[in-house]
Amino acid sequence: MNQNKQLTNAIDLLKKLIATPSISKEEDVTASIIADYLVNNGISVQRHLNNIWCVNHEYDAEKPTILLNSHHDTVKPNRSYTRDPHEPSIEDGKMFGLGSNDAGGPLVSLIETFMHFYNQKDLKYNLVLAATGDEETSGETGIVSILDKLPPLDMAIVGEPTSLDMAVAEKGLMVLDCVAHGKSGHAARDEGENAIFNAIKDIEWFNTYKYDKLSISLGPIKMTTTLIEAGTQHNVVPDHCNFVVDVRTTDVYSNEETLEIIKQNVQSDVKARTTRLNPSGVDDNHVLVQAGKSLGLKTYGSPTLSDQAHMDFPSIKLGPGDSARSHTANEYIYIEQIEKGIETYINLLTQILK
């Protein structure tokens, strides 16, 4: 298939995906659109919940396998949208629409890349394409639910908007629910212990603490207080204050180690919603990294989370689009970025497969 046809097909598929609401856990219709597209191109697919996957025609269980993965769910439209988020439109070389950048552009580029290699013989590796859901909430109905159903995997390319730079490491995530305690009393008298002040002390620690070890590829652990709630009425000293902290972890501490350090340093009760969203990294000598470098791709450590957090095998994050445009109003991706994305994926895999 020539490049013009690949790009045309990718854009047509992306338009259909944008036009179809696909909020996390409600992406059943876009899953069907992707499955139908693959089947109509002669590819047999499998489905579990809203996850679609397939293997190359010459799949050989004796060969190692590369996963090509991206997601088709989206966040809810930003309130600041001035366009219809589900009306795909092209203006000035930009494709507008919810999910166009995150991660529709990378997804359709990976699909066209998989189709490019689908019927090729004598490849050194198998290919598995997985278009998955529930990525935006890191939920249990997405890629986590099919990893044990896929063939054994040796490595992965995760399609996310990275401006076609190669993320060789990615921060993990813990969301902490914290409770600072005090003692209630009348606000007009000098009594009680204000839980808000106790929370402020811990929040200041979260804001200023520096961990002893610093990740070379990911930098410092980032801790940000994002929600706070306290009090019942104006004249009562609150006896508890709830606050939420977003913690972006790195490869020099496990999530569990990070959590233990936090608990040793704050007075508030701290509970992690989960510790399974781990940081990831791939060795500089890995075949994926070396192939990318041979193409002149820049490497970096990513502060944002993706489905890499669920993968216990080497992976890189790579794709067209700009991470800074993810989850923003009037989201868009440049058409030329999708074209370059398909070209980059194919060239990268050619280095490895041939």
Coordinates of N, CA and C in Angstrom, one line a residue, residues 171-174 206-207 209-211 218-226 245-250 258 262 303:
K171 N 7.2 8.2 34.2 CA 6.9 8.2 35.6 C 5.7 7.4 35.9
G172 N 5.7 6.8 37.1 CA 4.5 6.2 37.6 C 3.6 7.1 38.3
L173 N 2.5 6.6 38.9 CA 1.5 7.4 39.6 C 1.0 6.8 40.8
M174 N 0.9 7.6 41.9 CA 0.1 7.2 43.1 C -0.8 8.4 43.4
F206 N 4.9 18.1 51.4 CA 4.8 17.5 50.1 C 5.3 18.5 49.1
N207 N 5.2 19.8 49.3 CA 5.6 20.8 48.3 C 7.1 21.0 48.3
Y209 N 9.6 18.7 49.9 CA 10.5 17.6 50.2 C 11.3 17.2 49.0
K210 N 12.6 16.9 49.2 CA 13.5 16.5 48.1 C 14.0 15.1 48.5
Y211 N 13.7 14.1 47.6 CA 14.2 12.7 47.9 C 15.7 12.6 47.7
L218 N 14.3 10.5 34.6 CA 13.0 11.1 34.9 C 13.0 12.3 35.9
G219 N 14.2 12.6 36.4 CA 14.3 13.7 37.3 C 13.7 13.4 38.7
P220 N 13.2 14.4 39.4 CA 12.7 14.2 40.7 C 11.3 13.7 40.8
I221 N 11.0 13.0 41.9 CA 9.6 12.7 42.1 C 8.8 14.0 42.3
K222 N 7.6 14.0 41.7 CA 6.8 15.2 41.8 C 5.5 14.9 42.6
M223 N 5.3 15.8 43.7 CA 4.2 15.6 44.5 C 3.4 16.9 44.5
T224 N 2.1 16.8 44.2 CA 1.2 17.9 44.0 C -0.1 17.7 44.7
T225 N -0.4 18.6 45.7 CA -1.7 18.6 46.3 C -2.7 19.2 45.4
T226 N -3.8 18.4 45.1 CA -4.8 18.8 44.1 C -6.2 19.1 44.6
V245 N -3.3 14.1 47.1 CA -1.9 14.4 46.6 C -1.7 13.5 45.4
D246 N -1.3 14.1 44.3 CA -0.9 13.4 43.1 C 0.6 13.2 43.1
V247 N 1.1 12.0 43.1 CA 2.5 11.7 43.2 C 3.0 11.0 41.9
R248 N 4.0 11.6 41.3 CA 4.6 11.0 40.0 C 5.9 10.4 40.4
T249 N 6.0 9.1 40.4 CA 7.1 8.4 40.9 C 8.1 8.1 39.8
T250 N 9.4 7.8 40.2 CA 10.4 7.5 39.2 C 11.0 6.1 39.5
T258 N 8.3 4.7 48.0 CA 7.9 6.1 48.0 C 6.8 6.3 49.0
I262 N 6.9 8.7 52.5 CA 5.8 9.7 52.8 C 5.2 9.5 54.2
P303 N 6.9 12.6 31.8 CA 6.3 12.8 33.1 C 4.8 12.3 33.2

